[in-house]
Amino acid sequence: MPITLAIDCMGGDHGPSVTIPAAFQFLREDAQARAVLVGLPEVFDEAFRKSATEFGERLIVRTASEVVEMDEAPASAMRGKKDSSMRVAIDLVKSGEATAAVSAGNTGALMAISRFVLKTLPGIDRPAIATIIPSMKGQTYMLDLGANVDCTAEHLLQFAIMGAMLLEAVEHSESPTVGLLNIGEEDIKGNEVVKRAAQLLRQSDLNFYGNVEGNDIFKGTTDIVVCDGFVGNVALKSAEGLAHMITSLLSQEFKRNLLTKLIALIAMPVLRRFKRVFDPSRYNGATLLGLRGVVVKSHGSADQVAYVWALRRAAEAARHNLIERIATRMQAVAIKAENAAGEGAAA
Amino acid sequence: MPITLAIDCMGGDHGPSVTIPAAFQFLREDAQARAVLVGLPEVFDEAFRKSATEFGERLIVRTASEVVEMDEAPASAMRGKKDSSMRVAIDLVKSGEATAAVSAGNTGALMAISRFVLKTLPGIDRPAIATIIPSMKGQTYMLDLGANVDCTAEHLLQFAIMGAMLLEAVEHSESPTVGLLNIGEEDIKGNEVVKRAAQLLRQSDLNFYGNVEGNDIFKGTTDIVVCDGFVGNVALKSAEGLAHMITSLLSQEFKRNLLTKLIALIAMPVLRRFKRVFDPSRYNGATLLGLRGVVVKSHGSADQVAYVWALRRAAEAARHNLIERIATRMQAVAIKAENAAGEGAAA
């Protein structure tokens, strides 16, 4: 069955000027894929219609009358804007007209609307957001980055399962390694929730590596790093803060005087290669996990190259049955827990 | 009254080869200070005695028969080695022969021994460790980095008070700003503990800025960043991990071929200046807070320059009455709480 992406053309800092060319590029790349572009009527003008003919039936347009603002409160977006481009895109996944939705809009609103419309999978208490982080070995998937605070050990186990299934679907890795973010490698380290989560993970059939520390995210010690949304947010923002400090101090030093500017010019090819490794566009496309449908969040500031990456990830997740994988695995966990409870009662 | 530092000469990766020259440098710099050097007898040999004459009565030697290993379990160091150089240094603070202790030894053992020997100040449930982080504005003090996990809102308030008193004593800042590490600036963000801690901090007489995020540590938004020891550890290790990745990738790029190596040579002066800003030695000297005595932990890998910074910080904290400042402020908090309780009962 061909996959169909519902694309919220209005979301993100650049809106249709990025999302539409990205959608075209994606459809050219992926001849098996279809797309439904959702946006305000004026977006689909004469020029658009002319270029869109290239894709024939693979490209469908759906108009919406409203747009969720980037700084709008999730509750207001959810209740007040039932015909927003974001909402219509998610509705298309719900109705089965699309197999995945992609938006660069307001994260809080996207999560609230997705959860409300699609609902969570059986056994999943809280949907999570998995993000891709560059690492010394390529990339690390990290979750939760969706602001799930006060998580229990069971939540962390669910995050681990969802993350592992995401890697199976999108990266085609068999039995990806899972690390639990902690403050030491030893079992006795950490807070009560993390200690219990380690027990649950050890009992699970996931490929559990054990505890990892903050630096392991960038070392690439494991394929997946699992943590509470509070800790995940702080870890990532701290690293971003340091990266910003390093680059701005480095550029200050190179701009100091004529000589250093000349040196910068000479060093440019090397610095540019170096920058490419960190190119955030390659890592664009965070996946909302635990819902009854594939939803991918692009960074708001994404350019065309970055947005295409988010579309590719959504297509891959949908094509390789992300939702079914999570549902099946969660069912196995539930049966195991039931059996354990039964044995406990019999003993 | 002159201050006296008790220096654990055996601690750290380099032991006496760093700690003794550093002690000498410190005593030369600070003509008002005294030091008690604690180490195995063989450390204080003929050569040592000759050089030590320079300082006359300002330098005293105290021998110890044991050394706490860098990877020794804190409990074993505390119970099994009552005559370790670390223990003797702390005992000197307890007896009043020294006004502060400095060690580059095993952090866990130093905390356990300090807590056992010196005890905590009234009102302090858990001692904390405050570390200095380089920031765009100079430096940020962050605590807890002493592995206090599962902290309550009251613990975070205590950390904030201790951090503020440390800055008053060591940096001579009046009313330093305190930020509470969270996942957003808005009051509604964060987990339950952080939300309640924000309330307590708002009611306190500290200069509470409000919530800060991970990137604010390096931006230098506030003088002090307060967090749970779990979150603090993850934030710092993540940032360290990224820094390591950036520097190793950059050096890889510069080593790629003859041309890039030549470029590296040309860019060296700029890169070296840049590196100096991040020079970790300037930030050496983490303070153990909440004890009835000043204890400063140097990084284990500290060289002489870095170790002197730890000694300076210990001297400054002792000279400017860190312990009395914390004790007085905690008393004020206790009285305020009592009055509030009394009013509550009267109402």
XYZ file of C-alpha atoms in Angstrom:
694
model
C 0.000 0.000 0.000
C 1.413 3.405 -0.901
C 1.920 5.788 1.988
C 0.332 9.229 2.056
C 1.724 12.150 4.043
C -0.615 14.853 5.329
C 1.512 18.002 5.322
C 0.589 21.056 7.392
C 1.833 23.645 4.900
C 1.191 26.600 7.218
C 3.353 25.469 10.162
C 6.861 26.737 10.906
C 8.619 30.056 10.675
C 8.613 30.041 6.860
C 5.273 28.331 6.170
C 4.392 27.447 2.546
C 7.582 28.972 1.126
C 9.466 26.036 2.661
C 6.868 23.308 3.105
C 5.558 23.280 -0.484
C 8.930 23.138 -2.301
C 9.974 20.492 0.255
C 6.849 18.459 -0.466
C 7.587 18.655 -4.208
C 11.183 17.547 -3.645
C 10.035 14.667 -1.487
C 7.486 13.477 -4.063
C 10.139 13.601 -6.777
C 12.505 11.531 -4.613
C 9.961 9.008 -3.445
C 7.947 7.856 -6.441
C 5.811 5.534 -4.317
C 4.634 8.231 -1.928
C 1.595 10.481 -2.020
C 0.924 13.741 -0.218
C -2.058 15.778 0.906
C -1.064 19.415 1.291
C -3.172 21.281 3.831
C -3.201 25.077 3.868
C -5.180 28.287 3.507
C -6.900 28.539 0.063
C -4.650 31.376 -1.140
C -1.596 29.145 -0.862
C -2.800 26.970 -3.717
C -2.723 29.626 -6.404
C -2.295 29.463 -10.140
C 1.513 29.053 -9.929
C 1.127 26.237 -7.411
C -1.427 24.411 -9.526
C 0.829 24.607 -12.568
C 3.832 23.067 -10.795
C 1.656 20.512 -9.014
C 0.473 18.899 -12.271
C 3.853 17.116 -12.377
C 2.674 14.785 -9.607
C -0.786 13.977 -10.963
C -2.905 12.036 -8.495
C -0.016 11.644 -6.057
C -0.617 15.192 -4.869
C -3.917 16.280 -3.349
C -4.819 19.641 -1.895
C -7.027 20.186 1.137
C -7.891 23.692 2.282
C -8.230 24.833 5.886
C -9.604 28.149 7.139
C -7.343 28.699 10.149
C -3.694 28.581 11.225
C -2.301 27.678 14.647
C 0.084 30.432 15.720
C 3.594 29.476 16.819
C 3.073 30.918 20.314
C -0.582 29.976 20.726
C -1.614 28.075 23.868
C -2.184 24.394 23.016
C -5.649 24.394 24.615
C -6.771 27.377 22.547
C -5.422 25.804 19.333
C -7.163 22.534 20.128
C -10.559 23.846 21.190
C -10.754 27.086 19.221
C -9.395 26.141 15.813
C -11.125 23.044 14.565
C -10.375 23.919 10.972
C -6.693 24.765 11.366
C -4.256 23.317 8.825
C -2.624 21.377 11.679
C -5.902 19.908 12.858
C -7.024 18.964 9.347
C -3.693 17.177 8.733
C -4.139 15.121 11.910
C -7.794 14.444 11.074
C -6.616 12.965 7.764
C -4.490 10.442 9.662
C -7.420 9.623 11.920
C -9.747 9.019 8.963
C -7.144 6.883 7.205
C -6.828 9.228 4.223
C -3.218 9.793 5.232
C -0.742 7.389 6.853
C 1.311 10.079 8.607
C 1.172 13.799 9.386
C 4.042 16.285 9.372
C 4.018 19.780 10.835
C 6.595 22.422 11.672
C 4.056 24.221 13.843
C 3.723 24.812 17.574
C 4.912 21.633 19.373
C 2.532 21.903 22.330
C -0.471 22.355 20.040
C 0.626 19.516 17.765
C 0.938 17.151 20.733
C -2.383 18.249 22.260
C -4.290 17.951 18.970
C -2.652 14.623 18.048
C -3.450 13.163 21.420
C -7.018 14.416 21.336
C -7.740 13.283 17.777
C -5.691 10.097 17.458
C -5.672 8.891 21.101
C -2.872 6.874 22.656
C -2.159 3.210 21.972
C -3.252 0.605 24.568
C -0.760 0.474 27.427
C 0.742 3.888 26.676
C 0.078 6.391 29.441
C 1.828 9.372 27.901
C 2.939 10.034 24.335
C 6.594 11.048 24.089
C 8.752 12.922 21.601
C 11.924 11.307 20.265
C 14.631 13.550 18.856
C 17.782 12.703 16.925
C 21.080 14.017 18.296
C 24.386 14.003 16.395
C 26.960 11.753 18.056
C 30.534 10.591 17.554
C 29.126 7.411 16.026
C 26.514 9.133 13.857
C 23.352 9.766 15.820
C 21.561 8.990 19.052
C 17.787 8.884 19.465
C 16.710 10.465 22.707
C 13.338 10.522 24.421
C 11.399 11.971 26.096
C 11.799 15.520 24.846
C 8.083 16.165 24.969
C 7.938 17.675 28.440
C 6.692 14.586 30.273
C 7.708 15.464 33.824
C 7.313 13.421 37.014
C 7.631 10.180 35.050
C 7.325 6.796 36.718
C 9.545 3.784 36.013
C 6.727 2.353 33.892
C 6.676 5.493 31.763
C 10.403 5.168 31.150
C 9.916 1.533 30.111
C 7.206 2.619 27.665
C 9.519 5.302 26.258
C 12.216 2.664 25.770
C 9.844 0.348 23.913
C 8.582 3.163 21.685
C 12.117 4.324 20.960
C 13.279 0.829 20.047
C 10.328 0.345 17.693
C 11.044 3.731 16.082
C 14.609 2.665 15.323
C 13.447 -0.657 13.942
C 10.998 1.120 11.639
C 12.998 4.169 10.560
C 16.623 3.043 10.815
C 15.991 -0.662 10.158
C 18.174 -1.558 13.139
C 17.529 -4.947 14.653
C 17.446 -4.879 18.407
C 18.830 -1.367 18.949
C 20.631 -0.733 22.240
C 18.825 1.220 24.953
C 20.616 3.295 27.601
C 18.940 4.721 30.688
C 20.141 8.237 31.478
C 21.584 8.290 34.987
C 24.356 9.904 37.045
C 26.654 6.892 37.067
C 26.960 3.500 35.466
C 26.625 1.482 38.660
C 23.233 0.036 39.555
C 23.167 1.782 42.935
C 23.386 5.238 41.335
C 20.458 7.490 40.615
C 17.064 8.402 41.931
C 14.359 5.925 42.901
C 12.483 6.133 39.602
C 15.572 5.436 37.512
C 16.627 2.530 39.706
C 13.238 0.890 39.295
C 13.176 1.642 35.576
C 16.517 -0.169 35.241
C 14.943 -3.248 36.849
C 12.001 -3.146 34.464
C 14.301 -2.676 31.480
C 16.504 -5.558 32.563
C 13.423 -7.803 32.737
C 12.166 -6.627 29.343
C 13.149 -8.202 26.042
C 14.711 -4.957 24.843
C 18.445 -4.803 24.206
C 19.129 -2.920 27.452
C 22.699 -1.689 27.743
C 22.340 -0.323 31.269
C 22.838 3.119 32.721
C 24.463 5.821 30.626
C 25.589 9.330 31.587
C 25.089 12.713 29.945
C 28.283 12.488 27.888
C 27.184 9.135 26.443
C 24.490 10.926 24.429
C 27.234 12.496 22.277
C 29.620 9.562 22.502
C 26.926 7.417 20.929
C 27.297 4.675 23.545
C 23.772 3.423 22.816
C 21.347 3.836 19.905
C 18.656 5.178 22.223
C 18.855 7.209 25.434
C 15.764 7.156 27.611
C 14.950 9.775 30.250
C 12.244 11.829 31.909
C 11.158 14.844 29.817
C 12.507 17.255 32.425
C 15.977 15.743 32.391
C 15.965 15.362 28.598
C 15.078 19.004 28.083
C 17.743 20.241 30.497
C 20.419 17.966 28.993
C 19.716 19.099 25.449
C 19.341 22.796 26.244
C 22.560 22.766 28.296
C 24.443 21.205 25.392
C 22.891 23.729 22.984
C 23.897 26.538 25.329
C 27.486 25.365 25.378
C 27.544 24.909 21.587
C 26.283 28.460 21.171
C 28.931 29.761 23.565
C 31.705 27.884 21.764
C 30.714 29.067 18.298
C 30.214 32.673 19.328
C 33.533 32.819 21.210
C 35.302 31.179 18.273
C 33.823 33.673 15.847
C 34.747 36.529 18.227
C 38.360 35.349 18.266
C 38.468 35.118 14.470
C 36.988 38.625 14.119
C 39.441 40.204 16.566
C 41.646 41.968 13.973
C 42.741 41.956 10.340
C 45.213 39.115 10.893
C 42.744 36.847 12.645
C 40.179 37.637 9.916
C 42.717 36.536 7.326
C 43.369 33.364 9.311
C 39.624 32.731 9.431
C 39.495 33.027 5.646
C 42.274 30.467 5.290
C 40.706 28.122 7.856
C 37.245 28.463 6.303
C 37.213 25.225 4.270
C 38.095 23.220 7.362
C 35.601 25.037 9.569
C 32.921 24.569 6.929
C 33.488 20.803 6.741
C 33.350 20.712 10.505
C 30.081 22.641 10.553
C 28.532 20.191 8.110
C 28.869 17.360 10.623
C 26.709 19.377 12.997
C 24.297 20.457 10.278
C 20.990 20.377 12.159
C 18.951 19.769 8.994
C 20.109 16.144 8.830
C 18.626 15.547 12.268
C 15.312 17.271 11.631
C 12.102 15.391 12.316
C 11.119 14.515 15.884
C 8.570 11.734 16.179
C 5.522 11.895 18.437
C 5.313 8.370 19.814
C 2.556 6.400 21.506
C -0.313 7.693 19.347
C -2.573 5.718 17.013
C -0.944 7.350 14.024
C 2.422 8.638 12.822
C 3.025 12.317 13.568
C 6.378 13.987 12.888
C 7.341 17.418 14.121
C 9.776 19.453 12.029
C 11.797 22.186 13.664
C 10.024 25.526 13.274
C 13.041 27.150 11.638
C 13.612 24.281 9.189
C 14.596 25.182 5.631
C 13.670 23.072 2.615
C 16.545 20.592 3.067
C 15.657 20.071 6.726
C 11.936 19.799 6.072
C 12.499 17.097 3.469
C 14.325 15.101 6.157
C 11.241 15.308 8.383
C 9.068 14.115 5.486
C 11.422 11.203 4.776
C 11.322 10.123 8.416
C 7.520 10.257 8.494
C 7.332 8.199 5.280
C 9.780 5.637 6.630
C 7.914 5.285 9.931
C 4.585 4.842 8.152
C 5.968 2.443 5.520
C 7.588 0.226 8.142
C 4.570 0.040 10.409
C 5.781 2.030 13.397
C 2.354 2.045 15.039
C 1.779 -1.699 14.629
C 5.242 -2.429 15.994
C 4.606 -0.400 19.132
C 1.108 -1.847 19.580
C 2.369 -5.414 19.252
C 5.229 -4.893 21.651
C 3.005 -3.205 24.218
C 0.568 -6.108 23.978
C 3.421 -8.539 24.726
C 4.369 -6.458 27.767
C 0.766 -6.514 28.982
C 0.518 -10.311 28.583
C 3.819 -10.776 30.394
C 2.631 -8.562 33.262
C -0.652 -10.463 33.429
C 1.150 -13.810 33.547
C 3.501 -12.514 36.221
C 0.503 -11.326 38.240
C -1.185 -14.696 37.732
C 1.907 -16.540 38.900
C 2.162 -14.164 41.852
C -1.461 -14.942 42.805
C -0.932 -18.707 42.347
C 2.223 -18.724 44.489
C 42.487 36.293 62.532
C 44.699 34.650 59.925
C 43.189 31.765 58.016
C 44.800 28.341 57.920
C 44.241 25.834 55.128
C 44.515 22.110 55.852
C 45.765 20.631 52.594
C 45.386 16.933 51.791
C 48.689 16.574 49.919
C 48.007 12.975 48.865
C 44.702 13.536 47.028
C 44.346 13.810 43.261
C 45.911 12.119 40.262
C 49.283 13.791 40.818
C 49.410 13.921 44.635
C 52.277 15.797 46.323
C 53.989 16.656 43.011
C 51.140 19.111 42.405
C 49.715 19.875 45.825
C 52.994 20.886 47.504
C 54.272 23.299 44.819
C 50.725 24.706 44.694
C 50.711 25.207 48.472
C 54.045 27.024 48.239
C 52.765 29.263 45.444
C 49.636 30.033 47.414
C 51.584 30.944 50.571
C 53.834 33.242 48.519
C 50.791 34.967 47.021
C 48.832 35.277 50.229
C 51.130 36.557 52.954
C 48.354 36.474 55.563
C 47.552 32.803 55.089
C 48.889 29.716 56.837
C 48.817 26.100 55.754
C 48.981 22.686 57.356
C 50.211 20.136 54.853
C 48.953 16.630 55.545
C 50.647 13.643 53.916
C 52.586 10.415 54.320
C 55.882 10.950 56.219
C 58.061 10.273 53.160
C 56.541 13.272 51.372
C 58.202 15.653 53.801
C 61.793 14.808 52.935
C 65.002 16.784 53.153
C 64.326 18.697 49.914
C 60.855 19.614 51.127
C 62.115 20.826 54.488
C 64.701 23.020 52.832
C 62.193 24.780 50.591
C 59.651 25.016 53.390
C 61.892 27.161 55.591
C 60.910 30.110 53.389
C 57.503 30.174 55.069
C 58.604 29.840 58.694
C 55.710 29.308 61.073
C 53.126 29.847 58.333
C 53.729 26.298 57.154
C 53.126 23.314 59.409
C 53.434 19.653 58.531
C 51.169 16.921 59.813
C 51.792 13.297 58.886
C 49.140 10.695 58.178
C 49.648 6.961 57.794
C 47.043 6.204 55.123
C 45.746 7.473 51.788
C 42.180 7.313 50.458
C 42.286 5.775 46.981
C 40.589 7.630 44.118
C 38.200 4.724 43.473
C 37.694 3.632 47.072
C 34.127 3.270 48.367
C 33.254 6.256 50.602
C 32.130 3.986 53.459
C 35.407 2.068 53.437
C 37.430 5.310 53.384
C 35.383 6.712 56.246
C 35.305 3.702 58.547
C 38.518 1.956 57.597
C 41.024 4.791 57.266
C 40.869 6.976 60.346
C 44.393 8.211 59.787
C 44.130 9.038 56.085
C 45.525 12.371 54.928
C 41.999 13.359 53.887
C 40.547 12.520 57.281
C 43.326 14.279 59.193
C 42.790 17.439 57.099
C 39.078 17.449 57.930
C 39.812 16.690 61.609
C 41.982 19.824 61.669
C 38.983 21.911 60.604
C 36.845 20.241 63.247
C 39.392 20.958 66.008
C 39.774 24.565 64.878
C 43.441 24.190 63.994
C 42.502 24.918 60.376
C 39.794 27.203 58.996
C 39.291 25.269 55.755
C 40.294 21.981 54.149
C 41.205 21.345 50.514
C 41.483 17.962 48.807
C 41.734 16.703 45.227
C 40.824 13.217 46.409
C 37.814 10.970 45.919
C 34.680 13.187 45.992
C 32.379 10.629 47.582
C 34.850 9.910 50.379
C 35.492 13.617 50.951
C 31.771 14.282 51.281
C 31.179 11.275 53.546
C 34.107 12.089 55.848
C 33.287 15.824 55.943
C 29.702 15.108 56.809
C 30.634 12.563 59.474
C 33.332 14.688 61.110
C 32.012 18.222 60.712
C 28.231 17.566 60.699
C 25.713 19.723 58.867
C 24.600 23.199 59.908
C 21.217 23.592 61.657
C 18.423 23.560 59.096
C 20.506 21.924 56.365
C 19.232 18.466 55.471
C 21.818 17.620 52.835
C 25.186 19.165 52.085
C 25.578 20.122 48.421
C 28.466 20.719 46.046
C 28.676 23.991 44.116
C 30.732 24.081 40.927
C 31.799 26.995 38.762
C 30.928 26.865 35.067
C 32.361 29.194 32.405
C 29.670 31.385 30.857
C 29.310 34.135 28.257
C 29.323 36.624 31.128
C 32.243 35.045 32.999
C 31.026 32.292 35.247
C 27.955 30.680 36.725
C 27.835 28.891 40.057
C 25.757 25.749 39.871
C 24.519 23.446 42.596
C 23.844 20.703 43.465
C 26.514 18.660 41.733
C 26.991 16.436 44.742
C 24.608 13.668 43.706
C 21.678 14.716 45.899
C 18.858 12.940 44.099
C 15.127 12.961 44.887
C 15.385 16.483 46.295
C 12.387 18.251 47.809
C 11.472 21.899 47.243
C 12.932 22.666 50.682
C 16.257 21.128 49.664
C 16.354 23.345 46.577
C 15.667 26.393 48.745
C 18.552 25.390 51.036
C 20.828 24.972 48.017
C 19.858 28.451 46.823
C 20.647 29.995 50.217
C 24.001 28.215 50.435
C 24.877 29.212 46.869
C 24.015 32.853 47.499
C 26.121 32.925 50.678
C 29.017 31.329 48.792
C 28.939 34.086 46.185
C 28.754 36.756 48.860
C 31.792 35.266 50.598
C 33.962 34.264 47.641
C 32.935 36.666 44.870
C 31.898 39.534 47.143
C 28.691 39.943 45.180
C 25.861 41.619 46.987
C 22.579 39.903 46.505
C 23.584 37.547 43.664
C 20.811 36.432 41.325
C 19.416 32.919 41.705
C 17.858 30.964 38.836
C 15.898 27.748 39.252
C 16.698 25.204 36.536
C 13.494 24.288 34.721
C 12.185 23.386 31.271
C 10.617 26.744 30.527
C 10.471 30.242 31.961
C 6.763 30.248 32.687
C 5.557 29.461 36.216
C 3.364 26.597 35.025
C 6.332 24.707 33.561
C 8.222 21.937 35.284
C 7.721 19.111 37.711
C 5.962 19.413 41.042
C 9.126 19.834 43.110
C 10.426 22.681 40.960
C 7.064 24.457 40.975
C 6.955 24.396 44.770
C 10.605 25.400 45.014
C 9.821 28.468 42.880
C 7.124 29.440 45.388
C 9.535 29.067 48.312
C 12.206 31.051 46.484
C 9.755 33.830 45.646
C 8.832 34.103 49.337
C 12.486 34.100 50.425
C 14.626 37.217 50.710
C 17.037 35.916 48.057
C 17.381 37.757 44.759
C 15.297 35.185 42.880
C 15.311 35.719 39.122
C 12.841 32.949 38.357
C 13.053 29.850 36.195
C 16.013 29.409 33.874
C 16.661 26.774 31.201
C 19.694 24.630 30.424
C 21.167 27.142 27.967
C 21.015 29.887 30.609
C 23.842 28.157 32.512
C 26.235 29.104 29.694
C 24.507 32.377 28.819
C 25.164 33.509 32.369
C 21.562 34.676 32.858
C 21.910 34.373 36.649
C 24.876 34.231 39.042
C 23.646 30.947 40.517
C 21.701 28.068 38.993
C 19.981 25.756 41.462
C 18.890 22.206 40.661
C 18.559 18.660 41.929
C 21.864 16.732 41.888
C 20.531 14.341 39.255
C 19.614 17.094 36.832
C 22.808 19.031 37.557
C 24.974 16.015 36.842
C 23.182 15.216 33.582
C 23.289 18.840 32.411
C 26.995 19.188 33.040
C 27.983 15.789 31.652
C 25.907 16.384 28.520
C 27.630 19.698 27.941
C 31.029 18.092 28.557
C 30.137 15.340 26.104
C 29.280 17.856 23.421
C 32.426 19.878 24.095
C 34.491 16.725 23.733
C 32.754 15.861 20.470
C 33.279 19.359 19.061
C 36.979 19.487 19.925
C 37.716 15.993 18.650
C 35.849 16.555 15.386
C 37.583 19.890 14.905
C 40.984 18.328 15.486
C 40.052 15.473 13.095
C 39.209 18.003 10.390
C 42.472 19.867 10.913
C 44.479 16.623 10.741
C 42.817 15.416 7.537
C 45.739 16.150 5.165
C 48.874 18.227 4.717
C 46.921 21.317 3.671
C 44.554 21.212 6.636
C 47.525 20.629 8.949
C 49.140 23.753 7.536
C 45.903 25.666 8.054
C 45.809 24.421 11.646
C 49.311 25.784 12.172
C 48.252 29.178 10.849
C 45.061 29.197 12.912
C 46.861 28.033 16.064
C 47.215 31.429 17.790
C 43.492 32.070 17.439
C 42.552 28.575 18.568
C 44.887 28.875 21.535
C 43.313 32.153 22.682
C 39.934 30.536 22.325
C 41.011 27.548 24.379
C 42.216 29.831 27.165
C 38.682 31.122 27.745
C 37.641 27.556 28.468
C 40.734 26.793 30.539
C 39.253 24.571 33.246
C 41.948 25.499 35.777
C 40.359 28.912 36.349
C 37.158 27.220 37.441
C 38.759 24.666 39.740
C 37.556 24.380 43.325
C 34.069 23.070 44.053
C 32.739 23.953 47.489
C 31.049 21.449 49.802
C 28.250 23.499 51.333
C 26.084 23.041 54.412
C 28.807 21.697 56.709
C 30.162 23.233 59.913
C 33.433 24.004 58.177
C 34.803 25.046 54.791
C 35.758 22.132 52.536
C 36.852 22.649 48.935
C 37.244 19.874 46.401
C 39.816 20.294 43.650
C 39.445 18.363 40.424
C 41.455 15.130 40.636
C 43.382 15.933 37.457
C 44.224 19.503 38.555
C 47.707 20.795 37.779
C 49.485 23.340 39.945
C 47.741 26.366 38.402
C 44.346 24.776 38.890
C 45.095 23.595 42.424
C 46.121 27.094 43.465
C 42.691 28.296 42.331
C 41.063 25.770 44.674
C 43.279 26.998 47.543
C 42.404 30.630 46.805
C 38.697 29.828 46.835
C 38.990 27.977 50.153
C 40.923 30.894 51.687
C 38.375 33.400 50.421
C 35.439 31.388 51.765
C 37.094 31.011 55.183
C 38.197 34.641 55.358
C 34.766 35.945 54.515
C 32.884 33.749 56.950
C 31.036 31.441 54.593
C 29.867 29.164 57.404
C 28.592 32.010 59.605
C 26.776 33.534 56.636
C 24.962 30.288 55.880
C 24.194 29.645 59.559
C 22.756 33.142 60.061
C 20.631 32.979 56.944
C 19.310 29.527 57.826
C 18.391 30.809 61.287
C 16.425 33.656 59.711
C 14.588 31.131 57.525
C 13.782 29.023 60.583
C 12.442 32.031 62.532
C 10.346 33.090 59.549
C 8.920 29.578 59.250
C 8.167 29.509 62.986
C 6.412 32.870 62.836
C 4.414 31.746 59.832
C 3.423 28.595 61.717
C 2.538 30.690 64.771
C 0.390 33.025 62.677
C -1.227 30.030 61.068
C -2.056 28.600 64.510
C -3.323 31.978 65.770
C -5.547 32.505 62.741
